[in-house]
Amino acid sequence: MEKKRVLFISQEITPYLPESEMSVKSRYLPQGIQEKGREIRTFMPRYGSVNERRNQLHEVIRLSGMNLVINDADHPLIIKVASIQAARMQVYFIDNEDYFHRKEILKDKKGKEFEDNDERAVFFARGVLETVIKLRWAPDIIHCHGWLASLVPLYIKKAYHNDPLFANSKVVYSLYNENFKNSLSPNTKRNVLLDGVAEEDLKLLDEPTYENMSKLGIEYADAVIQGSDEIDPNLAAYVQDKNKLFLNYQSEETYIDAYNDFYDKVL
């Protein structure tokens, strides 16, 4: 029987970023799923705080070199890769000088959210999917962690659904106890638009808040996982309202087995 393939797309992964609930899960879940006999690929942004030398990142020339047009400007897509030796797994990094070379992740030193976070989310989502196409690697499950990956379910269902690589892909969206205070740029809706995505698909982004970005992720996902013990009650209610296949919070001891079984349910 052919191994099932799981694509992990995460906002943060340790040891490249400090430990958090999301970064720790995004580090150990792929390893655990690989040890269960599945094939995996893992992606995160190459933020400026990721130490390239210490983590031995190197550019994958054959995957780099494409330009993505966002907000009427060309942005080169650079792909880097590093290995977590102990886990025998690779992590691919989505890199771009305009979006990811600043030292901070989503906010500046004073705690102010970056004004182009919407564009960064678009670049990250599209960058991962374009790279997977170049890898010619068809995922059975696409598991998204963090709001920065919240556009992936929309793009899979609307913009990339005709691509044979994604024709049978199921998308799982994990909700965490995260947030951002201010709405994203007023241009968010326009920046998210892509061939196959209609304005009416983006009604939620009339107000591009954290809650609405997350709702968009839920809306187009096939299944949702509660990644944190506590999540926004409005989002929990929205999952229920949409009647999504749902896995509630799992402890550190049980989550790898539980997620692995859940993937089978989703498939």
mmCIF file of C-alpha atoms in Angstrom, residues 100-205:
data_model
loop_
_atom_site.group_PDB
_atom_site.id
_atom_site.type_symbol
_atom_site.label_atom_id
_atom_site.label_comp_id
_atom_site.label_asym_id
_atom_site.label_seq_id
_atom_site.Cartn_x
_atom_site.Cartn_y
_atom_site.Cartn_z
ATOM 1 C CA PHE A 100 10.965 37.885 5.865
ATOM 2 C CA HIS A 101 14.378 39.413 6.480
ATOM 3 C CA ARG A 102 13.355 41.579 9.436
ATOM 4 C CA LYS A 103 14.433 40.167 12.796
ATOM 5 C CA GLU A 104 10.962 40.182 14.333
ATOM 6 C CA ILE A 105 8.261 37.710 13.361
ATOM 7 C CA LEU A 106 4.823 39.364 13.159
ATOM 8 C CA LYS A 107 5.368 42.544 15.234
ATOM 9 C CA ASP A 108 8.173 45.098 15.472
ATOM 10 C CA LYS A 109 10.277 45.673 18.611
ATOM 11 C CA LYS A 110 7.620 47.976 20.034
ATOM 12 C CA GLY A 111 4.931 45.327 19.621
ATOM 13 C CA LYS A 112 3.306 46.995 16.593
ATOM 14 C CA GLU A 113 2.023 44.540 14.028
ATOM 15 C CA PHE A 114 3.641 44.807 10.604
ATOM 16 C CA GLU A 115 1.435 46.598 8.089
ATOM 17 C CA ASP A 116 2.212 44.071 5.357
ATOM 18 C CA ASN A 117 1.300 40.948 7.377
ATOM 19 C CA ASP A 118 -1.531 40.272 4.914
ATOM 20 C CA GLU A 119 0.935 40.238 2.009
ATOM 21 C CA ARG A 120 3.289 38.034 4.003
ATOM 22 C CA ALA A 121 0.463 35.520 4.583
ATOM 23 C CA VAL A 122 -0.352 35.534 0.847
ATOM 24 C CA PHE A 123 3.309 35.081 -0.086
ATOM 25 C CA PHE A 124 3.768 32.265 2.426
ATOM 26 C CA ALA A 125 0.657 30.324 1.315
ATOM 27 C CA ARG A 126 1.318 30.700 -2.395
ATOM 28 C CA GLY A 127 5.047 30.106 -1.953
ATOM 29 C CA VAL A 128 4.467 26.754 -0.251
ATOM 30 C CA LEU A 129 1.930 25.556 -2.824
ATOM 31 C CA GLU A 130 4.085 26.598 -5.798
ATOM 32 C CA THR A 131 7.073 24.823 -4.250
ATOM 33 C CA VAL A 132 5.083 21.627 -3.677
ATOM 34 C CA ILE A 133 4.125 21.747 -7.370
ATOM 35 C CA LYS A 134 7.801 22.066 -8.295
ATOM 36 C CA LEU A 135 8.586 19.102 -6.035
ATOM 37 C CA ARG A 136 5.859 17.144 -7.898
ATOM 38 C CA TRP A 137 4.742 15.822 -4.519
ATOM 39 C CA ALA A 138 0.984 15.252 -4.132
ATOM 40 C CA PRO A 139 -0.119 15.529 -0.472
ATOM 41 C CA ASP A 140 -3.067 13.511 0.838
ATOM 42 C CA ILE A 141 -3.370 15.738 3.926
ATOM 43 C CA ILE A 142 -2.334 19.396 4.218
ATOM 44 C CA HIS A 143 -2.133 20.407 7.887
ATOM 45 C CA CYS A 144 -1.956 24.171 8.553
ATOM 46 C CA HIS A 145 -0.777 25.664 11.857
ATOM 47 C CA GLY A 146 -1.237 29.338 12.747
ATOM 48 C CA TRP A 147 -3.182 32.183 11.173
ATOM 49 C CA LEU A 148 -0.300 32.962 8.776
ATOM 50 C CA ALA A 149 -1.261 29.701 7.026
ATOM 51 C CA SER A 150 -5.011 30.469 7.095
ATOM 52 C CA LEU A 151 -5.201 31.245 3.355
ATOM 53 C CA VAL A 152 -3.990 27.777 2.342
ATOM 54 C CA PRO A 153 -7.430 26.068 2.629
ATOM 55 C CA LEU A 154 -9.016 28.793 0.450
ATOM 56 C CA TYR A 155 -6.295 28.539 -2.193
ATOM 57 C CA ILE A 156 -6.439 24.730 -2.278
ATOM 58 C CA LYS A 157 -10.215 24.715 -2.771
ATOM 59 C CA LYS A 158 -10.473 27.663 -5.170
ATOM 60 C CA ALA A 159 -7.205 28.566 -6.926
ATOM 61 C CA TYR A 160 -5.320 25.246 -7.085
ATOM 62 C CA HIS A 161 -8.169 22.707 -7.154
ATOM 63 C CA ASN A 162 -7.613 22.013 -10.865
ATOM 64 C CA ASP A 163 -3.986 21.070 -10.296
ATOM 65 C CA PRO A 164 -3.800 17.250 -10.316
ATOM 66 C CA LEU A 165 -1.330 17.358 -7.397
ATOM 67 C CA PHE A 166 -3.992 18.844 -5.107
ATOM 68 C CA ALA A 167 -7.098 17.247 -6.633
ATOM 69 C CA ASN A 168 -7.499 14.774 -3.760
ATOM 70 C CA SER A 169 -5.830 16.758 -0.964
ATOM 71 C CA LYS A 170 -7.758 17.214 2.284
ATOM 72 C CA VAL A 171 -6.982 20.272 4.406
ATOM 73 C CA VAL A 172 -6.812 20.266 8.207
ATOM 74 C CA TYR A 173 -6.622 23.587 10.072
ATOM 75 C CA SER A 174 -5.302 23.794 13.654
ATOM 76 C CA LEU A 175 -6.598 26.583 15.900
ATOM 77 C CA TYR A 176 -4.300 27.919 18.617
ATOM 78 C CA ASN A 177 -4.563 30.411 21.435
ATOM 79 C CA GLU A 178 -3.081 33.238 19.339
ATOM 80 C CA ASN A 179 -4.334 36.606 18.159
ATOM 81 C CA PHE A 180 -3.452 39.918 16.574
ATOM 82 C CA LYS A 181 -4.996 43.143 17.848
ATOM 83 C CA ASN A 182 -5.361 45.399 14.822
ATOM 84 C CA SER A 183 -7.043 44.527 11.544
ATOM 85 C CA LEU A 184 -4.781 43.710 8.620
ATOM 86 C CA SER A 185 -4.294 46.179 5.760
ATOM 87 C CA PRO A 186 -7.442 47.628 4.097
ATOM 88 C CA ASN A 187 -6.032 46.088 0.874
ATOM 89 C CA THR A 188 -6.081 42.547 2.290
ATOM 90 C CA LYS A 189 -9.028 41.390 0.195
ATOM 91 C CA ARG A 190 -7.441 42.661 -3.025
ATOM 92 C CA ASN A 191 -4.072 41.135 -2.137
ATOM 93 C CA VAL A 192 -5.612 37.721 -1.425
ATOM 94 C CA LEU A 193 -7.467 37.567 -4.782
ATOM 95 C CA LEU A 194 -6.085 35.035 -7.252
ATOM 96 C CA ASP A 195 -7.403 33.322 -10.397
ATOM 97 C CA GLY A 196 -10.196 31.056 -9.207
ATOM 98 C CA VAL A 197 -10.898 33.103 -6.076
ATOM 99 C CA ALA A 198 -13.957 35.359 -6.390
ATOM 100 C CA GLU A 199 -14.716 38.477 -4.346
ATOM 101 C CA GLU A 200 -17.711 36.696 -2.819
ATOM 102 C CA ASP A 201 -15.404 33.967 -1.472
ATOM 103 C CA LEU A 202 -13.727 36.677 0.618
ATOM 104 C CA LYS A 203 -16.729 38.317 2.317
ATOM 105 C CA LEU A 204 -15.128 37.549 5.691
ATOM 106 C CA LEU A 205 -12.206 39.785 4.737
#
